Amino acid sequence: MASRSYGQYCGVTTAVELIGERWALLIIRDLLVGPRRYTDLKQGLPKIPTNILSTRLKELQEGGVVRRVPLLHCGLVYELTPYGRELEPIVLALGRWGFQEMGDPQPEDVVTADSLTMALRTAFQTDAAATLPPADYELHVADVALRVQVDASGLRIAQLQPAGRPIDPRLGTQASTSGEPDLVFAAGPGIRRLISGELTPAAAIDQEVLAIVSGDGTLLERFARTFHIPIDPGVVLVA
Amino acid sequence: MASRSYGQYCGVTTAVELIGERWALLIIRDLLVGPRRYTDLKQGLPKIPTNILSTRLKELQEGGVVRRVPLLHCGLVYELTPYGRELEPIVLALGRWGFQEMGDPQPEDVVTADSLTMALRTAFQTDAAATLPPADYELHVADVALRVQVDASGLRIAQLQPAGRPIDPRLGTQASTSGEPDLVFAAGPGIRRLISGELTPAAAIDQEVLAIVSGDGTLLERFARTFHIPIDPGVVLVA
DNA sequence: CCGGATCCGAATCGATACTG
DNA sequence: CAGTATCGATTCGGATCCGG
């Protein structure tokens, strides 16, 4: 099954042979959020053909990136190996890099819980979080709902069921959430322009990119400072 | 020509749509060394079909990653845009990640000047270079020859012609090299095991992984400390 | 429902040949 | 030097099917 070789003895080449096939890095992105069942991955990657998903999972296992873990009486999950988890900073950096040229969504584009979770991680500003007071948000984008807790020690994101309860904690990085969030707000894909700094929180509300559901709206300012990906001006000139 | 979309509105997805096609990241790796002609790229990627190379270059231009620059009376070169150059830390990190699972070379595998140049950059330890005295190496691997200059201010690598002179300075990141190197040595692909720390310099010479051509052999120790990618023990256990 | 395997047409890739 | 053109080999995508 040795994938088509590039014929070079080089670290970059080896990396690309391990994770460069179509869909592979998106599978890894989702697994960076937490272990996932085959079906979870399929739902999180709505356009992936099932044969491709199973082929990639097999290849990633052979490459030592992914591991298959049976759950007692509960099916099985795929998870990253320690080697696979070393890709986290790379995937986050790629997400930041791609963010700058995302443009506006295609009509067919969806936002999934895992992709939004990772997007928030890519945008997370550790130093801002360390200097600002803690905050506890509930964020709704399209039909995904996230509980986002920020304090000086870092970032914690839990995925909520449409109903409002966190999903299966067995599978999760999701620790149990407690109490009520300080701010609940809903946004569309235009939230990207809040994170890029193109829009202030006030402007975002004005343009109906974002709406406050409940809680202290002034926290949006803190949110925007905690999650931020500056657009490099050099990039815009080039594009 | 909009490449097959993954159907998600996400930074990682956008990044993979821009640079995730087969061969794209290897083209970028080579362009990170310096601007290159079409023919240079073809030689540095011996197994790439020419139609794929031209297709990728077109796509990378549309994506704002690569730029086509005519040279006065001298043909033209491709170079990274500022946006493309932002990929440097990502490609270096991928190279380090892949390095750990490179294993031994396939019989067909080649080592190119650009891939070796980038490999040295991935392995470069800034802090070791800052504390160690400067050094000036000439390194031969297979039929590529590099002049590698290290001092506290950083790393400079020039590609030498088989004859021994640096190649066309017009195209180069290659500044003119001066004087004689402190150490000239030749190695095979096993140099990887020196860089990983599996082999000491003495053992590398012993096993004929590496041979000193001229100069002060004790500098090999300094070389090994300057260029180092530790193998994560966790990885080995998993693999 | 979970975790895939199979089949088949469409698109892409790879190898070679050829051209301004 | 800098690519196109062509064409068979592979892979991908979409749908269906299957065993537990």
Coordinates of C-alpha atoms (C1' of nucleotides) in Angstrom, one line a residue:
Chain A
M1 CA 0.0 0.0 0.0
A2 CA 3.1 2.2 0.0
S3 CA 1.6 5.5 -1.2
R4 CA 3.0 6.9 -4.4
S5 CA 6.5 8.0 -3.4
Y6 CA 7.8 11.4 -4.3
G7 CA 11.2 9.8 -4.6
Q8 CA 13.1 12.1 -2.2
Y9 CA 14.8 11.4 1.1
C10 CA 13.6 14.5 3.0
G11 CA 11.6 15.2 6.1
V12 CA 9.0 17.4 4.4
T13 CA 8.5 14.8 1.8
T14 CA 8.0 12.1 4.4
A15 CA 5.5 14.3 6.2
V16 CA 3.6 14.9 3.0
E17 CA 3.5 11.2 2.3
L18 CA 2.1 10.6 5.8
I19 CA -0.6 13.3 5.9
G20 CA -0.7 14.9 2.5
E21 CA -3.4 12.9 0.9
R22 CA -6.8 14.4 0.3
W23 CA -8.9 14.7 3.5
A24 CA -6.2 13.5 5.8
L25 CA -5.4 16.8 7.4
L26 CA -9.1 17.4 8.0
I27 CA -9.5 14.1 9.7
I28 CA -6.6 15.0 11.9
R29 CA -8.1 18.4 12.6
D30 CA -11.2 16.8 14.0
L31 CA -9.2 14.2 15.9
L32 CA -7.3 17.0 17.6
V33 CA -10.5 18.0 19.3
G34 CA -10.8 14.6 20.8
P35 CA -11.3 10.9 19.9
R36 CA -14.0 10.3 17.4
R37 CA -16.1 7.4 16.1
Y38 CA -16.2 6.6 12.4
T39 CA -19.6 8.0 12.3
D40 CA -18.6 11.2 14.1
L41 CA -15.9 11.8 11.5
K42 CA -18.3 11.1 8.7
Q43 CA -20.7 13.7 10.1
G44 CA -18.0 16.2 10.8
L45 CA -16.8 15.8 7.2
P46 CA -20.1 15.7 5.4
K47 CA -18.6 15.6 1.9
I48 CA -16.1 12.8 2.5
P49 CA -16.9 9.5 0.7
T50 CA -17.0 6.6 3.1
N51 CA -14.4 4.6 1.2
I52 CA -12.0 7.5 1.4
L53 CA -12.6 7.9 5.1
S54 CA -11.8 4.3 5.8
T55 CA -8.8 4.3 3.5
R56 CA -7.4 7.4 5.1
L57 CA -7.9 6.0 8.6
K58 CA -6.1 2.8 7.6
E59 CA -3.2 4.8 6.1
L60 CA -2.9 7.1 9.1
Q61 CA -2.8 4.1 11.3
E62 CA 0.0 2.5 9.3
G63 CA 1.8 5.8 9.5
G64 CA 1.6 5.8 13.3
V65 CA -0.5 9.0 13.3
V66 CA -3.9 7.5 14.4
R67 CA -4.8 4.7 16.6
R68 CA -8.0 2.6 16.8
V69 CA -9.3 2.1 20.3
P70 CA -12.1 -0.3 21.1
L71 CA -14.5 1.0 23.8
L72 CA -16.0 -1.5 26.2
H73 CA -19.4 -2.4 24.8
C74 CA -19.6 1.0 23.2
G75 CA -18.1 0.5 19.7
L76 CA -14.7 2.0 19.0
V77 CA -13.0 5.4 18.5
Y78 CA -10.1 6.7 16.5
E79 CA -7.6 8.9 18.3
L80 CA -4.3 10.5 17.5
T81 CA -1.1 8.8 18.7
P82 CA 1.4 11.0 20.6
Y83 CA 3.1 11.4 17.3
G84 CA -0.1 12.5 15.6
R85 CA -0.7 15.0 18.4
E86 CA 2.6 16.7 17.7
L87 CA 0.8 18.0 14.6
E88 CA -1.3 20.3 16.7
P89 CA 0.8 23.4 16.4
I90 CA 1.2 22.8 12.7
V91 CA -2.5 22.4 12.1
L92 CA -3.2 25.5 14.2
A93 CA -0.7 27.5 12.2
L94 CA -2.2 26.3 9.0
G95 CA -5.6 27.4 10.2
R96 CA -4.3 30.8 11.0
W97 CA -2.6 31.0 7.6
G98 CA -5.7 29.9 5.7
F99 CA -8.0 32.2 7.8
Q100 CA -6.5 35.2 6.0
E101 CA -7.7 34.1 2.6
M102 CA -11.0 32.5 3.6
G103 CA -13.2 35.2 2.0
D104 CA -16.9 34.7 2.2
P105 CA -18.5 31.2 2.5
Q106 CA -19.8 29.4 -0.5
P107 CA -23.5 28.7 -0.3
E108 CA -22.7 25.0 0.2
D109 CA -20.2 25.6 3.0
V110 CA -21.0 24.3 6.4
V111 CA -19.5 25.0 9.8
T112 CA -19.0 22.0 12.0
A113 CA -18.5 21.8 15.7
D114 CA -15.0 20.4 15.4
S115 CA -13.9 23.0 12.8
L116 CA -15.3 25.8 14.8
T117 CA -13.6 24.5 17.9
M118 CA -10.3 24.4 16.2
A119 CA -10.9 27.8 14.6
L120 CA -11.3 29.2 18.1
R121 CA -8.1 27.5 19.2
T122 CA -6.2 29.0 16.2
A123 CA -7.4 32.4 17.1
F124 CA -6.8 32.1 20.8
Q125 CA -4.5 34.8 22.2
T126 CA -2.9 33.4 25.3
D127 CA -1.4 36.6 26.4
A128 CA -4.7 38.5 26.1
A129 CA -6.4 35.8 28.1
A130 CA -3.7 36.0 30.8
T131 CA -4.2 39.8 31.2
L132 CA -8.0 40.0 30.9
P133 CA -10.5 38.7 33.5
P134 CA -11.9 35.2 33.0
A135 CA -15.0 34.9 30.9
D136 CA -17.5 32.2 30.1
Y137 CA -19.3 32.3 26.7
E138 CA -21.9 30.3 24.9
L139 CA -21.5 30.7 21.2
H140 CA -23.9 29.6 18.5
V141 CA -22.9 29.5 14.9
A142 CA -25.4 28.0 12.4
D143 CA -26.5 24.9 14.3
V144 CA -23.4 24.4 16.4
A145 CA -23.3 25.5 20.0
L146 CA -20.1 25.8 22.0
R147 CA -19.4 26.6 25.6
V148 CA -16.2 28.6 25.6
Q149 CA -14.4 29.2 28.9
V150 CA -11.4 31.4 29.1
D151 CA -9.2 32.2 32.1
A152 CA -5.6 32.9 32.7
S153 CA -4.8 29.2 32.7
G154 CA -6.0 28.8 29.1
L155 CA -9.0 27.9 27.0
R156 CA -11.6 25.2 27.4
I157 CA -14.2 24.5 24.8
A158 CA -17.1 22.1 25.1
Q159 CA -19.5 21.2 22.4
L160 CA -23.2 21.4 23.3
Q161 CA -26.1 19.5 22.0
P162 CA -28.7 21.6 20.2
A163 CA -30.7 21.1 23.4
G164 CA -28.0 22.8 25.5
R165 CA -26.3 19.9 27.3
P166 CA -22.7 18.9 26.6
I167 CA -22.3 15.8 24.5
D168 CA -21.0 12.4 25.7
P169 CA -18.3 13.2 28.2
R170 CA -16.8 9.7 27.7
L171 CA -15.6 10.9 24.3
G172 CA -14.6 14.3 25.2
T173 CA -12.1 16.7 25.9
Q174 CA -15.3 18.2 27.1
A175 CA -15.1 18.6 30.9
S176 CA -18.4 19.1 32.5
T177 CA -19.5 22.7 32.4
S178 CA -21.0 24.4 35.4
G179 CA -23.2 27.3 36.0
E180 CA -24.5 29.8 33.5
P181 CA -22.3 31.5 30.9
D182 CA -21.7 35.2 31.3
L183 CA -22.6 35.8 27.7
V184 CA -24.7 33.9 25.1
F185 CA -24.5 35.1 21.6
A186 CA -25.3 33.8 18.1
A187 CA -23.3 34.6 14.9
G188 CA -23.2 33.8 11.3
P189 CA -20.0 33.1 9.2
G190 CA -19.4 36.9 9.4
I191 CA -18.0 36.3 12.8
R192 CA -14.8 35.9 10.9
R193 CA -14.7 39.6 10.4
L194 CA -14.9 40.2 14.1
I195 CA -12.0 37.9 14.7
S196 CA -9.9 39.5 11.9
G197 CA -10.6 42.9 13.4
E198 CA -12.4 44.2 10.3
L199 CA -15.5 44.7 12.4
T200 CA -15.8 46.0 16.0
P201 CA -18.3 44.2 18.2
A202 CA -20.7 47.2 17.8
A203 CA -20.4 47.1 14.1
A204 CA -20.9 43.4 14.0
I205 CA -24.2 43.7 15.9
D206 CA -25.1 46.6 13.7
Q207 CA -24.6 44.6 10.5
E208 CA -26.4 41.7 12.0
V209 CA -23.4 39.5 11.8
L210 CA -23.9 38.7 15.4
A211 CA -26.7 38.9 18.0
I212 CA -26.6 38.8 21.7
V213 CA -29.0 36.3 23.2
S214 CA -28.4 37.0 26.8
G215 CA -25.9 38.2 29.3
D216 CA -23.5 41.1 29.4
G217 CA -22.9 42.4 25.9
T218 CA -19.9 44.4 26.8
L219 CA -18.1 41.0 27.1
L220 CA -18.0 40.9 23.3
E221 CA -15.1 43.3 23.4
R222 CA -13.2 40.9 25.6
F223 CA -14.1 38.1 23.3
A224 CA -12.7 39.9 20.3
R225 CA -9.5 40.6 22.1
T226 CA -9.2 37.0 23.2
F227 CA -9.9 35.5 19.8
H228 CA -8.0 37.4 17.1
I229 CA -6.2 36.7 13.9
P230 CA -4.8 39.8 12.4
I231 CA -4.9 40.1 8.6
D232 CA -1.4 40.8 7.4
P233 CA -1.6 43.9 5.3
G234 CA 1.1 42.6 3.0
V235 CA -1.3 39.8 2.1
V236 CA -4.1 42.0 1.0
L237 CA -1.9 44.0 -1.3
V238 CA -0.7 40.9 -3.0
A239 CA -4.1 39.4 -3.4
Chain B
M1 CA -10.7 25.9 -11.9
A2 CA -11.9 26.2 -8.4
S3 CA -10.4 23.1 -6.9
R4 CA -12.7 20.5 -5.5
S5 CA -14.1 22.1 -2.4
Y6 CA -14.3 20.4 0.9
G7 CA -17.5 22.2 1.6
Q8 CA -16.5 23.7 4.9
Y9 CA -16.0 27.3 6.0
C10 CA -12.8 26.9 8.0
G11 CA -9.2 28.2 8.0
V12 CA -7.6 24.7 7.9
T13 CA -9.8 23.8 5.0
T14 CA -9.0 26.9 3.1
A15 CA -5.3 26.3 3.7
V16 CA -5.6 22.7 2.4
E17 CA -7.4 23.9 -0.6
L18 CA -4.6 26.3 -1.4
I19 CA -1.6 24.1 -0.8
G20 CA -2.9 20.6 -0.2
E21 CA -2.7 19.3 -3.7
R22 CA -0.1 16.7 -4.6
W23 CA 3.4 18.2 -5.1
A24 CA 2.3 21.7 -4.0
L25 CA 4.1 21.8 -0.7
L26 CA 7.3 20.4 -2.2
I27 CA 7.3 23.2 -4.8
I28 CA 6.9 25.6 -1.9
R29 CA 9.7 24.0 0.0
D30 CA 12.0 24.6 -2.9
L31 CA 10.8 28.2 -3.4
L32 CA 11.5 28.9 0.3
V33 CA 15.2 28.5 -0.6
G34 CA 14.9 31.1 -3.2
P35 CA 13.3 32.1 -6.5
R36 CA 13.5 29.3 -9.1
R37 CA 13.0 28.8 -12.8
Y38 CA 10.6 26.3 -14.1
T39 CA 13.5 24.1 -15.1
D40 CA 15.1 24.4 -11.7
L41 CA 11.9 23.2 -10.1
K42 CA 11.7 20.3 -12.5
Q43 CA 15.3 19.3 -11.7
G44 CA 14.7 19.7 -8.0
L45 CA 11.5 17.5 -8.2
P46 CA 12.8 14.8 -10.6
K47 CA 9.6 12.8 -10.4
I48 CA 7.1 15.5 -11.0
P49 CA 5.3 15.4 -14.4
T50 CA 5.7 18.6 -16.3
N51 CA 1.9 19.1 -16.7
I52 CA 1.5 18.9 -13.0
L53 CA 4.2 21.3 -12.3
S54 CA 2.7 23.9 -14.6
T55 CA -0.8 23.3 -13.2
R56 CA 0.4 23.7 -9.6
L57 CA 2.3 26.9 -10.4
K58 CA -0.9 28.3 -12.0
E59 CA -3.0 27.3 -9.0
L60 CA -0.5 28.7 -6.5
Q61 CA -0.5 31.9 -8.4
E62 CA -4.2 32.1 -8.3
G63 CA -4.1 31.4 -4.6
G64 CA -1.7 34.3 -4.1
V65 CA 1.1 32.0 -2.8
V66 CA 3.5 32.2 -5.8
R67 CA 4.4 35.0 -8.2
R68 CA 5.8 34.8 -11.6
V69 CA 8.6 37.3 -12.2
P70 CA 10.2 38.0 -15.6
L71 CA 13.9 38.5 -15.6
L72 CA 15.4 41.0 -18.0
H73 CA 16.6 39.0 -21.0
C74 CA 17.0 36.0 -18.8
G75 CA 13.8 34.1 -18.8
L76 CA 11.6 34.2 -15.7
V77 CA 11.5 32.9 -12.2
Y78 CA 8.8 31.8 -9.7
E79 CA 9.0 33.2 -6.2
L80 CA 6.8 33.1 -3.1
T81 CA 4.7 36.1 -2.4
P82 CA 4.9 37.5 1.2
Y83 CA 1.8 35.4 1.9
G84 CA 3.6 32.3 0.6
R85 CA 6.6 33.1 2.7
E86 CA 4.5 33.0 5.8
L87 CA 4.5 29.2 5.3
E88 CA 8.1 29.0 6.2
P89 CA 7.7 28.1 9.9
I90 CA 5.0 25.6 8.9
V91 CA 7.1 23.9 6.3
L92 CA 10.0 23.8 8.7
A93 CA 7.8 22.3 11.4
L94 CA 6.5 19.7 9.0
G95 CA 10.1 18.8 8.0
R96 CA 11.0 18.3 11.7
W97 CA 7.8 16.2 12.2
G98 CA 8.5 14.0 9.1
F99 CA 12.2 13.7 10.0
Q100 CA 11.3 11.5 12.9
E101 CA 9.8 8.8 10.7
M102 CA 12.0 9.0 7.7
G103 CA 13.6 5.6 8.2
D104 CA 16.1 4.6 5.6
P105 CA 16.1 5.8 2.1
Q106 CA 14.5 3.8 -0.7
P107 CA 16.9 2.8 -3.4
E108 CA 15.2 5.3 -5.8
D109 CA 15.3 8.2 -3.3
V110 CA 17.4 11.2 -4.2
V111 CA 18.7 14.1 -2.1
T112 CA 18.4 17.5 -3.8
A113 CA 20.2 20.7 -3.1
D114 CA 17.0 22.4 -2.0
S115 CA 15.7 19.6 0.1
L116 CA 19.0 19.4 1.9
T117 CA 19.1 23.1 2.4
M118 CA 15.7 23.1 4.0
A119 CA 16.5 20.0 6.0
L120 CA 19.5 21.9 7.6
R121 CA 17.2 24.8 8.3
T122 CA 14.7 22.5 10.0
A123 CA 17.4 21.1 12.1
F124 CA 19.1 24.4 12.9
Q125 CA 19.3 25.1 16.7
T126 CA 19.4 28.9 17.0
D127 CA 20.4 28.8 20.7
A128 CA 23.3 26.3 20.1
A129 CA 24.6 28.5 17.3
A130 CA 24.4 31.5 19.6
T131 CA 26.5 30.0 22.3
L132 CA 29.0 28.1 20.2
P133 CA 31.8 29.8 18.2
P134 CA 31.1 30.4 14.5
A135 CA 31.9 27.7 12.0
D136 CA 32.1 27.4 8.3
Y137 CA 31.4 24.0 6.8
E138 CA 31.4 22.5 3.3
L139 CA 29.0 19.6 3.2
H140 CA 28.7 17.0 0.4
V141 CA 25.8 14.6 0.3
A142 CA 25.5 12.4 -2.8
D143 CA 26.2 14.9 -5.6
V144 CA 25.0 18.1 -3.8
A145 CA 27.5 20.4 -2.2
L146 CA 26.6 23.1 0.3
R147 CA 28.6 25.8 2.0
V148 CA 27.1 26.1 5.5
Q149 CA 28.1 29.1 7.6
V150 CA 27.0 29.4 11.2
D151 CA 27.5 32.2 13.6
A152 CA 25.6 33.9 16.4
S153 CA 23.5 35.9 13.9
G154 CA 22.2 32.8 12.3
L155 CA 22.6 30.4 9.4
R156 CA 23.7 31.0 5.9
I157 CA 23.6 28.2 3.2
A158 CA 24.9 28.5 -0.3
Q159 CA 24.6 25.8 -2.9
L160 CA 27.8 25.0 -4.7
Q161 CA 28.3 23.8 -8.2
P162 CA 29.9 20.3 -8.5
A163 CA 33.0 22.3 -9.4
G164 CA 33.0 24.1 -6.2
R165 CA 31.7 27.6 -7.1
P166 CA 28.4 29.0 -5.8
I167 CA 25.6 29.0 -8.4
D168 CA 24.1 32.0 -10.1
P169 CA 24.0 34.7 -7.5
R170 CA 21.2 36.5 -9.5
L171 CA 18.8 33.8 -8.4
G172 CA 20.2 33.4 -5.0
T173 CA 19.7 33.7 -1.4
Q174 CA 23.3 32.6 -1.9
A175 CA 25.5 35.4 -0.9
S176 CA 29.1 35.2 -2.1
T177 CA 31.1 32.9 0.1
S178 CA 34.6 33.9 1.0
G179 CA 37.7 32.2 2.1
E180 CA 38.1 28.5 2.9
P181 CA 35.7 26.5 5.0
D182 CA 36.9 25.3 8.4
L183 CA 35.8 21.8 7.7
V184 CA 34.9 19.9 4.5
F185 CA 33.1 16.6 4.9
A186 CA 31.1 14.2 2.8
A187 CA 28.2 12.1 4.0
G188 CA 25.5 9.7 2.8
P189 CA 21.9 9.6 3.8
G190 CA 23.0 8.2 7.2
I191 CA 23.8 11.8 8.2
R192 CA 20.2 11.7 9.4
R193 CA 21.4 9.5 12.3
L194 CA 24.0 12.1 13.2
I195 CA 21.4 14.8 13.3
S196 CA 19.0 12.7 15.3
G197 CA 21.7 11.9 17.8
E198 CA 21.5 8.2 17.2
L199 CA 25.2 8.4 16.2
T200 CA 28.0 10.4 17.6
P201 CA 30.4 12.0 15.1
A202 CA 33.0 9.4 16.0
A203 CA 30.6 6.6 15.5
A204 CA 29.4 8.1 12.2
I205 CA 32.9 8.1 10.9
D206 CA 33.5 4.6 12.2
Q207 CA 30.4 3.3 10.3
E208 CA 31.4 5.2 7.2
V209 CA 28.3 7.3 7.3
L210 CA 30.5 10.2 7.0
A211 CA 34.1 11.1 6.0
I212 CA 36.2 14.1 6.6
V213 CA 37.7 15.5 3.4
S214 CA 39.8 18.3 4.9
G215 CA 39.9 20.6 7.9
D216 CA 39.4 20.3 11.6
G217 CA 37.5 17.1 12.3
T218 CA 36.7 18.1 15.8
L219 CA 34.2 20.6 14.4
L220 CA 31.9 17.7 13.6
E221 CA 30.9 17.8 17.3
R222 CA 29.9 21.5 16.9
F223 CA 28.0 20.6 13.7
A224 CA 26.0 17.9 15.4
R225 CA 25.1 20.3 18.2
T226 CA 24.1 23.0 15.8
F227 CA 22.0 20.8 13.6
H228 CA 19.8 18.5 15.7
I229 CA 16.4 17.0 15.7
P230 CA 15.7 14.9 18.7
I231 CA 13.7 11.8 18.2
D232 CA 10.8 11.9 20.6
P233 CA 10.9 8.6 22.5
G234 CA 7.2 8.5 22.6
V235 CA 7.1 8.2 18.9
V236 CA 9.4 5.2 18.8
L237 CA 7.2 3.3 21.2
V238 CA 4.2 4.0 19.1
A239 CA 5.8 3.0 15.8
Chain C
dC1 C1' -27.6 2.8 14.1
dC2 C1' -22.4 1.5 13.7
dG3 C1' -18.5 0.5 10.8
dG4 C1' -17.4 -0.2 7.1
dA5 C1' -17.0 -2.9 1.8
dT6 C1' -18.2 -2.8 -3.1
dC7 C1' -19.1 -1.0 -7.5
dC8 C1' -18.7 2.4 -11.1
dG9 C1' -18.4 6.8 -13.6
dA10 C1' -15.7 11.2 -13.3
dA11 C1' -11.7 13.6 -12.3
dT12 C1' -6.9 13.7 -11.5
dC13 C1' -2.3 12.0 -11.9
dG14 C1' 1.9 10.1 -14.3
dA15 C1' 4.7 9.3 -18.4
dT16 C1' 6.0 10.5 -22.7
dA17 C1' 6.0 13.2 -26.7
dC18 C1' 6.0 17.5 -28.8
dT19 C1' 6.1 22.7 -29.7
dG20 C1' 6.9 28.1 -29.8
Chain D
dC1 C1' 13.6 27.5 -21.6
dA2 C1' 8.9 27.0 -20.6
dG3 C1' 5.7 24.9 -21.1
dT4 C1' 1.1 21.9 -24.1
dA5 C1' -1.0 17.7 -25.7
dT6 C1' -2.1 13.2 -25.3
dC7 C1' -3.5 9.0 -23.2
dG8 C1' -3.4 5.1 -20.0
dA9 C1' -3.2 4.3 -14.9
dT10 C1' -4.9 5.7 -10.5
dT11 C1' -7.6 7.9 -7.3
dC12 C1' -11.7 10.2 -6.0
dG13 C1' -16.6 10.8 -5.4
dG14 C1' -21.3 9.1 -5.0
dA15 C1' -24.3 5.6 -4.2
dT16 C1' -25.5 1.4 -2.7
dC17 C1' -25.1 -2.7 0.1
dC18 C1' -23.9 -5.6 4.0
dG19 C1' -22.8 -7.9 8.6
dG20 C1' -23.2 -7.0 13.5

